[in-house]
PDB file of C-alpha atoms in Angstrom:
ATOM      1  CA  UNK Q   1       0.000   0.000   0.000  1.00 48.00           C
ATOM      2  CA  UNK Q   2       1.091   3.531  -0.612  1.00 64.00           C
ATOM      3  CA  UNK Q   3       3.393   4.789   2.145  1.00 92.00           C
ATOM      4  CA  UNK Q   4       3.997   1.456   3.828  1.00 95.00           C
ATOM      5  CA  UNK Q   5       6.126  -1.443   2.712  1.00 96.00           C
ATOM      6  CA  UNK Q   6       6.896  -4.808   4.239  1.00 97.00           C
ATOM      7  CA  UNK Q   7       9.864  -7.016   3.546  1.00 95.00           C
ATOM      8  CA  UNK Q   8      10.275  -9.759   2.667  1.00 96.00           C
ATOM      9  CA  UNK Q   9       7.023 -10.681   0.969  1.00 95.00           C
ATOM     10  CA  UNK Q  10       7.638 -14.390   1.387  1.00 96.00           C
ATOM     11  CA  UNK Q  11      10.044 -16.311   3.569  1.00 97.00           C
ATOM     12  CA  UNK Q  12      10.689 -19.940   4.378  1.00 97.00           C
ATOM     13  CA  UNK Q  13      12.830 -20.653   7.400  1.00 96.00           C
ATOM     14  CA  UNK Q  14      13.814 -23.584   9.572  1.00 97.00           C
ATOM     15  CA  UNK Q  15      12.630 -24.254  13.085  1.00 97.00           C
ATOM     16  CA  UNK Q  16      14.888 -22.670  15.661  1.00 97.00           C
ATOM     17  CA  UNK Q  17      16.332 -19.949  13.446  1.00 96.00           C
ATOM     18  CA  UNK Q  18      15.874 -16.230  14.146  1.00 96.00           C
ATOM     19  CA  UNK Q  19      13.753 -14.240  11.713  1.00 97.00           C
ATOM     20  CA  UNK Q  20      13.256 -10.495  11.359  1.00 98.00           C
ATOM     21  CA  UNK Q  21      10.457  -8.883   9.395  1.00 98.00           C
ATOM     22  CA  UNK Q  22      10.661  -5.233   8.470  1.00 97.00           C
ATOM     23  CA  UNK Q  23       7.986  -2.592   8.141  1.00 98.00           C
ATOM     24  CA  UNK Q  24       8.825   0.782   6.650  1.00 97.00           C
ATOM     25  CA  UNK Q  25       6.522   3.801   6.387  1.00 97.00           C
ATOM     26  CA  UNK Q  26       6.863   7.166   4.723  1.00 96.00           C
ATOM     27  CA  UNK Q  27       3.734   8.710   6.274  1.00 92.00           C
ATOM     28  CA  UNK Q  28       5.315   9.799   9.567  1.00 92.00           C
ATOM     29  CA  UNK Q  29       2.475   8.142  11.468  1.00 92.00           C
ATOM     30  CA  UNK Q  30       2.866   7.740  15.191  1.00 90.00           C
ATOM     31  CA  UNK Q  31       1.366   4.288  15.586  1.00 92.00           C
ATOM     32  CA  UNK Q  32       2.643   1.089  14.033  1.00 94.00           C
ATOM     33  CA  UNK Q  33       1.332  -2.440  14.496  1.00 95.00           C
ATOM     34  CA  UNK Q  34       2.187  -6.041  13.793  1.00 98.00           C
ATOM     35  CA  UNK Q  35      -0.643  -8.530  13.291  1.00 97.00           C
ATOM     36  CA  UNK Q  36      -0.707 -12.166  12.335  1.00 97.00           C
ATOM     37  CA  UNK Q  37      -3.475 -13.684  10.233  1.00 97.00           C
ATOM     38  CA  UNK Q  38      -4.538 -17.289  10.633  1.00 93.00           C
ATOM     39  CA  UNK Q  39      -7.624 -19.053   9.244  1.00 85.00           C
ATOM     40  CA  UNK Q  40     -10.621 -18.668  11.545  1.00 81.00           C
ATOM     41  CA  UNK Q  41      -8.861 -16.158  13.786  1.00 85.00           C
ATOM     42  CA  UNK Q  42      -8.901 -13.062  11.655  1.00 90.00           C
ATOM     43  CA  UNK Q  43      -6.038 -10.741  12.490  1.00 95.00           C
ATOM     44  CA  UNK Q  44      -4.548 -10.810  15.959  1.00 95.00           C
ATOM     45  CA  UNK Q  45      -2.317  -8.144  17.396  1.00 95.00           C
ATOM     46  CA  UNK Q  46       1.247  -9.170  18.247  1.00 97.00           C
ATOM     47  CA  UNK Q  47       2.891  -5.882  19.273  1.00 96.00           C
ATOM     48  CA  UNK Q  48       2.402  -2.238  18.585  1.00 94.00           C
ATOM     49  CA  UNK Q  49       4.333   0.997  18.896  1.00 94.00           C
ATOM     50  CA  UNK Q  50       3.100   4.432  19.873  1.00 90.00           C
ATOM     51  CA  UNK Q  51       6.375   6.247  19.268  1.00 90.00           C
ATOM     52  CA  UNK Q  52      10.109   5.780  18.840  1.00 93.00           C
ATOM     53  CA  UNK Q  53      11.284   3.210  21.396  1.00 91.00           C
ATOM     54  CA  UNK Q  54       7.734   3.008  22.811  1.00 93.00           C
ATOM     55  CA  UNK Q  55       6.197  -0.413  22.317  1.00 94.00           C
ATOM     56  CA  UNK Q  56       3.638  -2.620  23.991  1.00 94.00           C
ATOM     57  CA  UNK Q  57       2.360  -6.177  23.770  1.00 94.00           C
ATOM     58  CA  UNK Q  58      -0.714  -7.375  21.990  1.00 93.00           C
ATOM     59  CA  UNK Q  59      -2.770 -10.491  22.582  1.00 91.00           C
ATOM     60  CA  UNK Q  60      -0.350 -12.980  20.963  1.00 95.00           C
ATOM     61  CA  UNK Q  61       3.082 -11.588  21.847  1.00 96.00           C
ATOM     62  CA  UNK Q  62       4.761 -14.743  23.186  1.00 96.00           C
ATOM     63  CA  UNK Q  63       7.777 -15.674  21.057  1.00 96.00           C
ATOM     64  CA  UNK Q  64       7.979 -12.263  19.392  1.00 97.00           C
ATOM     65  CA  UNK Q  65       9.891  -9.074  20.068  1.00 97.00           C
ATOM     66  CA  UNK Q  66       9.837  -5.688  18.346  1.00 97.00           C
ATOM     67  CA  UNK Q  67      11.966  -2.631  18.008  1.00 97.00           C
ATOM     68  CA  UNK Q  68      11.410   0.883  16.744  1.00 97.00           C
ATOM     69  CA  UNK Q  69      14.533   3.017  16.655  1.00 96.00           C
ATOM     70  CA  UNK Q  70      13.178   5.396  14.006  1.00 96.00           C
ATOM     71  CA  UNK Q  71       9.695   6.691  13.276  1.00 95.00           C
ATOM     72  CA  UNK Q  72       9.659   5.008   9.899  1.00 96.00           C
ATOM     73  CA  UNK Q  73      10.822   1.497  10.816  1.00 97.00           C
ATOM     74  CA  UNK Q  74       9.202  -1.170  12.961  1.00 98.00           C
ATOM     75  CA  UNK Q  75      10.907  -4.551  13.172  1.00 98.00           C
ATOM     76  CA  UNK Q  76       9.338  -7.819  14.259  1.00 98.00           C
ATOM     77  CA  UNK Q  77      11.715 -10.553  15.429  1.00 98.00           C
ATOM     78  CA  UNK Q  78      11.059 -14.206  16.036  1.00 97.00           C
ATOM     79  CA  UNK Q  79      13.975 -15.169  18.248  1.00 93.00           C
ATOM     80  CA  UNK Q  80      13.651 -18.892  17.544  1.00 96.00           C
ATOM     81  CA  UNK Q  81      11.027 -19.686  14.953  1.00 97.00           C
ATOM     82  CA  UNK Q  82       8.537 -22.491  15.580  1.00 97.00           C
ATOM     83  CA  UNK Q  83       6.037 -24.147  13.264  1.00 96.00           C
ATOM     84  CA  UNK Q  84       3.168 -22.462  15.153  1.00 96.00           C
ATOM     85  CA  UNK Q  85       4.505 -19.136  13.895  1.00 97.00           C
ATOM     86  CA  UNK Q  86       3.792 -20.089  10.301  1.00 97.00           C
ATOM     87  CA  UNK Q  87       1.375 -17.354   9.328  1.00 97.00           C
ATOM     88  CA  UNK Q  88       0.797 -14.239   7.291  1.00 97.00           C
ATOM     89  CA  UNK Q  89       2.131 -11.157   9.050  1.00 98.00           C
ATOM     90  CA  UNK Q  90       0.734  -7.705   8.456  1.00 98.00           C
ATOM     91  CA  UNK Q  91       2.153  -4.365   9.433  1.00 97.00           C
ATOM     92  CA  UNK Q  92      -0.185  -1.404   9.768  1.00 95.00           C
ATOM     93  CA  UNK Q  93       0.119   2.299  10.510  1.00 94.00           C
ATOM     94  CA  UNK Q  94      -2.242   4.807  12.031  1.00 89.00           C
ATOM     95  CA  UNK Q  95      -2.222   8.417  13.105  1.00 81.00           C
ATOM     96  CA  UNK Q  96      -5.393   9.125  14.986  1.00 70.00           C
ATOM     97  CA  UNK Q  97      -7.154   5.818  14.437  1.00 56.00           C
ATOM     98  CA  UNK Q  98     -10.372   7.521  13.440  1.00 63.00           C
ATOM     99  CA  UNK Q  99      -9.848   6.452   9.866  1.00 72.00           C
ATOM    100  CA  UNK Q 100      -8.652   2.963  10.625  1.00 77.00           C
ATOM    101  CA  UNK Q 101      -5.330   1.640   9.544  1.00 88.00           C
ATOM    102  CA  UNK Q 102      -3.270   1.532   6.409  1.00 91.00           C
ATOM    103  CA  UNK Q 103      -1.907  -1.957   5.909  1.00 95.00           C
ATOM    104  CA  UNK Q 104       1.187  -3.296   4.272  1.00 95.00           C
ATOM    105  CA  UNK Q 105       0.972  -6.089   1.723  1.00 94.00           C
ATOM    106  CA  UNK Q 106       1.813  -8.797   4.239  1.00 96.00           C
ATOM    107  CA  UNK Q 107       4.602 -11.334   4.657  1.00 97.00           C
ATOM    108  CA  UNK Q 108       3.893 -15.010   4.297  1.00 96.00           C
ATOM    109  CA  UNK Q 109       6.220 -16.826   6.688  1.00 97.00           C
ATOM    110  CA  UNK Q 110       6.590 -20.584   6.608  1.00 97.00           C
ATOM    111  CA  UNK Q 111       8.544 -22.335   9.346  1.00 97.00           C
ATOM    112  CA  UNK Q 112       9.583 -25.873   8.389  1.00 96.00           C
TER     113      UNK Q 112
ATOM    114  CA  UNK M   1     -11.166  -6.770  26.429  1.00 70.00           C
ATOM    115  CA  UNK M   2     -13.363  -6.204  23.451  1.00 82.00           C
ATOM    116  CA  UNK M   3     -14.344  -9.124  21.240  1.00 92.00           C
ATOM    117  CA  UNK M   4     -15.705  -9.138  17.713  1.00 96.00           C
ATOM    118  CA  UNK M   5     -17.697 -12.070  16.348  1.00 96.00           C
ATOM    119  CA  UNK M   6     -18.549 -12.875  12.766  1.00 96.00           C
ATOM    120  CA  UNK M   7     -20.858 -15.847  12.852  1.00 96.00           C
ATOM    121  CA  UNK M   8     -20.889 -16.600   9.125  1.00 96.00           C
ATOM    122  CA  UNK M   9     -17.683 -18.257   7.904  1.00 95.00           C
ATOM    123  CA  UNK M  10     -18.879 -18.108   4.300  1.00 97.00           C
ATOM    124  CA  UNK M  11     -21.673 -16.485   2.313  1.00 98.00           C
ATOM    125  CA  UNK M  12     -22.633 -17.024  -1.299  1.00 97.00           C
ATOM    126  CA  UNK M  13     -24.471 -14.493  -3.464  1.00 98.00           C
ATOM    127  CA  UNK M  14     -25.613 -14.330  -7.047  1.00 98.00           C
ATOM    128  CA  UNK M  15     -24.166 -11.560  -9.145  1.00 97.00           C
ATOM    129  CA  UNK M  16     -26.348  -8.416  -8.976  1.00 97.00           C
ATOM    130  CA  UNK M  17     -28.058  -9.644  -5.802  1.00 98.00           C
ATOM    131  CA  UNK M  18     -27.669  -8.415  -2.220  1.00 98.00           C
ATOM    132  CA  UNK M  19     -25.822 -10.077   0.638  1.00 98.00           C
ATOM    133  CA  UNK M  20     -25.634  -9.094   4.311  1.00 98.00           C
ATOM    134  CA  UNK M  21     -22.729  -9.970   6.572  1.00 98.00           C
ATOM    135  CA  UNK M  22     -23.222 -10.110  10.326  1.00 98.00           C
ATOM    136  CA  UNK M  23     -20.952  -8.740  13.017  1.00 98.00           C
ATOM    137  CA  UNK M  24     -21.483  -8.452  16.747  1.00 98.00           C
ATOM    138  CA  UNK M  25     -19.111  -7.040  19.318  1.00 97.00           C
ATOM    139  CA  UNK M  26     -18.788  -6.890  23.042  1.00 95.00           C
ATOM    140  CA  UNK M  27     -17.816  -3.677  24.788  1.00 91.00           C
ATOM    141  CA  UNK M  28     -18.630  -1.617  27.832  1.00 89.00           C
ATOM    142  CA  UNK M  29     -17.564   1.617  26.177  1.00 87.00           C
ATOM    143  CA  UNK M  30     -19.863   4.215  24.697  1.00 86.00           C
ATOM    144  CA  UNK M  31     -17.467   5.836  22.234  1.00 87.00           C
ATOM    145  CA  UNK M  32     -15.754   3.726  19.615  1.00 90.00           C
ATOM    146  CA  UNK M  33     -15.331   3.143  15.895  1.00 92.00           C
ATOM    147  CA  UNK M  34     -16.340   0.192  13.748  1.00 95.00           C
ATOM    148  CA  UNK M  35     -14.883  -0.817  10.405  1.00 95.00           C
ATOM    149  CA  UNK M  36     -15.333  -3.299   7.608  1.00 97.00           C
ATOM    150  CA  UNK M  37     -12.242  -4.389   5.704  1.00 96.00           C
ATOM    151  CA  UNK M  38     -12.105  -6.349   2.478  1.00 97.00           C
ATOM    152  CA  UNK M  39      -9.282  -8.764   1.684  1.00 97.00           C
ATOM    153  CA  UNK M  40      -9.262 -10.017  -1.911  1.00 96.00           C
ATOM    154  CA  UNK M  41      -7.013 -12.903  -3.020  1.00 93.00           C
ATOM    155  CA  UNK M  42      -4.197 -10.388  -3.459  1.00 92.00           C
ATOM    156  CA  UNK M  43      -4.047 -10.319   0.362  1.00 93.00           C
ATOM    157  CA  UNK M  44      -4.283  -6.535   0.521  1.00 93.00           C
ATOM    158  CA  UNK M  45      -6.451  -5.150   3.333  1.00 94.00           C
ATOM    159  CA  UNK M  46      -8.844  -2.528   1.986  1.00 94.00           C
ATOM    160  CA  UNK M  47     -11.033  -0.301   4.143  1.00 94.00           C
ATOM    161  CA  UNK M  48     -14.620  -0.572   2.918  1.00 96.00           C
ATOM    162  CA  UNK M  49     -16.594   1.508   5.369  1.00 96.00           C
ATOM    163  CA  UNK M  50     -16.427   2.925   8.883  1.00 94.00           C
ATOM    164  CA  UNK M  51     -18.925   4.036  11.510  1.00 95.00           C
ATOM    165  CA  UNK M  52     -18.534   6.275  14.524  1.00 92.00           C
ATOM    166  CA  UNK M  53     -20.553   5.002  17.474  1.00 91.00           C
ATOM    167  CA  UNK M  54     -21.820   8.471  18.352  1.00 90.00           C
ATOM    168  CA  UNK M  55     -23.467   8.817  14.950  1.00 90.00           C
ATOM    169  CA  UNK M  56     -26.963   7.382  14.662  1.00 87.00           C
ATOM    170  CA  UNK M  57     -26.977   7.586  10.885  1.00 93.00           C
ATOM    171  CA  UNK M  58     -25.770   4.453   9.162  1.00 95.00           C
ATOM    172  CA  UNK M  59     -22.708   4.872   6.961  1.00 94.00           C
ATOM    173  CA  UNK M  60     -22.937   4.298   3.211  1.00 95.00           C
ATOM    174  CA  UNK M  61     -20.225   4.010   0.562  1.00 94.00           C
ATOM    175  CA  UNK M  62     -21.613   3.414  -2.916  1.00 95.00           C
ATOM    176  CA  UNK M  63     -22.970  -0.174  -2.949  1.00 97.00           C
ATOM    177  CA  UNK M  64     -21.851  -0.818   0.648  1.00 98.00           C
ATOM    178  CA  UNK M  65     -23.951   0.153   3.632  1.00 97.00           C
ATOM    179  CA  UNK M  66     -24.106  -0.775   7.275  1.00 98.00           C
ATOM    180  CA  UNK M  67     -26.850  -1.388   9.779  1.00 97.00           C
ATOM    181  CA  UNK M  68     -25.488  -0.160  13.093  1.00 97.00           C
ATOM    182  CA  UNK M  69     -27.521  -1.150  16.130  1.00 96.00           C
ATOM    183  CA  UNK M  70     -25.664   0.251  19.121  1.00 95.00           C
ATOM    184  CA  UNK M  71     -27.904  -1.184  21.817  1.00 94.00           C
ATOM    185  CA  UNK M  72     -27.706  -4.632  20.280  1.00 96.00           C
ATOM    186  CA  UNK M  73     -23.957  -4.218  19.594  1.00 96.00           C
ATOM    187  CA  UNK M  74     -24.501  -5.251  16.018  1.00 97.00           C
ATOM    188  CA  UNK M  75     -22.794  -3.915  12.895  1.00 97.00           C
ATOM    189  CA  UNK M  76     -23.848  -5.681   9.698  1.00 98.00           C
ATOM    190  CA  UNK M  77     -22.579  -4.943   6.187  1.00 98.00           C
ATOM    191  CA  UNK M  78     -24.867  -4.992   3.177  1.00 98.00           C
ATOM    192  CA  UNK M  79     -23.418  -5.358  -0.293  1.00 98.00           C
ATOM    193  CA  UNK M  80     -25.929  -4.384  -2.969  1.00 98.00           C
ATOM    194  CA  UNK M  81     -25.768  -5.250  -6.660  1.00 98.00           C
ATOM    195  CA  UNK M  82     -22.944  -7.719  -5.971  1.00 98.00           C
ATOM    196  CA  UNK M  83     -20.147  -7.845  -8.491  1.00 97.00           C
ATOM    197  CA  UNK M  84     -17.547 -10.516  -9.202  1.00 97.00           C
ATOM    198  CA  UNK M  85     -14.918  -8.187  -7.779  1.00 96.00           C
ATOM    199  CA  UNK M  86     -16.674  -8.252  -4.411  1.00 98.00           C
ATOM    200  CA  UNK M  87     -15.526 -11.841  -3.858  1.00 97.00           C
ATOM    201  CA  UNK M  88     -13.167 -11.649  -0.887  1.00 97.00           C
ATOM    202  CA  UNK M  89     -12.767 -12.131   2.844  1.00 97.00           C
ATOM    203  CA  UNK M  90     -14.500  -9.448   4.858  1.00 98.00           C
ATOM    204  CA  UNK M  91     -13.413  -8.519   8.348  1.00 97.00           C
ATOM    205  CA  UNK M  92     -15.314  -6.537  10.913  1.00 97.00           C
ATOM    206  CA  UNK M  93     -13.157  -4.522  13.316  1.00 95.00           C
ATOM    207  CA  UNK M  94     -13.607  -2.478  16.479  1.00 94.00           C
ATOM    208  CA  UNK M  95     -11.500   0.358  17.831  1.00 90.00           C
ATOM    209  CA  UNK M  96     -11.908   2.059  21.160  1.00 82.00           C
ATOM    210  CA  UNK M  97     -11.960   5.819  21.342  1.00 72.00           C
ATOM    211  CA  UNK M  98      -9.872   5.677  24.493  1.00 66.00           C
ATOM    212  CA  UNK M  99      -6.602   7.358  23.550  1.00 67.00           C
ATOM    213  CA  UNK M 100      -4.414   5.405  25.964  1.00 65.00           C
ATOM    214  CA  UNK M 101      -5.432   2.147  24.317  1.00 67.00           C
ATOM    215  CA  UNK M 102      -3.075   2.765  21.421  1.00 73.00           C
ATOM    216  CA  UNK M 103      -5.701   2.933  18.698  1.00 78.00           C
ATOM    217  CA  UNK M 104      -5.698  -0.832  18.531  1.00 86.00           C
ATOM    218  CA  UNK M 105      -8.066  -2.615  16.189  1.00 90.00           C
ATOM    219  CA  UNK M 106      -9.752  -5.849  17.257  1.00 93.00           C
ATOM    220  CA  UNK M 107     -10.858  -8.036  14.355  1.00 94.00           C
ATOM    221  CA  UNK M 108     -13.500 -10.667  13.889  1.00 95.00           C
ATOM    222  CA  UNK M 109     -12.655 -14.029  12.352  1.00 94.00           C
ATOM    223  CA  UNK M 110     -13.829 -13.034   8.883  1.00 96.00           C
ATOM    224  CA  UNK M 111     -16.523 -14.011   6.399  1.00 97.00           C
ATOM    225  CA  UNK M 112     -15.673 -15.284   2.939  1.00 97.00           C
ATOM    226  CA  UNK M 113     -17.984 -13.970   0.232  1.00 98.00           C
ATOM    227  CA  UNK M 114     -18.413 -15.972  -2.934  1.00 98.00           C
ATOM    228  CA  UNK M 115     -20.074 -14.314  -5.937  1.00 97.00           C
ATOM    229  CA  UNK M 116     -21.724 -16.580  -8.503  1.00 97.00           C
ATOM    230  CA  UNK M 117     -21.980 -15.312 -12.087  1.00 94.00           C
TER     231      UNK M 117
END
């Protein structure tokens, strides 16, 4: 989507390896979010950020960490990937929230 | 914590007909926002329509309209004159108006819409 990019778009990794997903925005929005999408569960919040170096946990944060050292970048790290973390990961940005989010294109992560 | 429930995993509609997707939510708050997102096979999340809880008038965007029943905590989406391009997953989402909550969106499990030509 315009103003927000995720990388990589697809990734296959082995169990136990570290993985980092990147979200980059050019909108200068304050809020950034990481969600995972699984069949039947919709999108569930992993972590979010409300400013540089300000982050908080979502409902499914176990096994994930995040960092935001610049307004434009929000990194999601799986310290030791497990098969249960196979999912599609979405980054989103928001300013006031009144108008919802703008989403990235998603990253399909497969842990084998 | 708020919860959002979409009770219809899949709905099928004939082209040019109308389909209504159900969404209910649980909250103790009085001020909040509700959204419907569309996710086509491309995986992109597209905002379809939004509703502010303080507004009694139902939102409308072209062929998409909502029926917002605040007391019943219901927020259904009606797609009129369905087109093949409407085939997608549709997600209902809730956002509190409470600023300290981080503008977080809570999503329902989704409803897949199939459009038959």
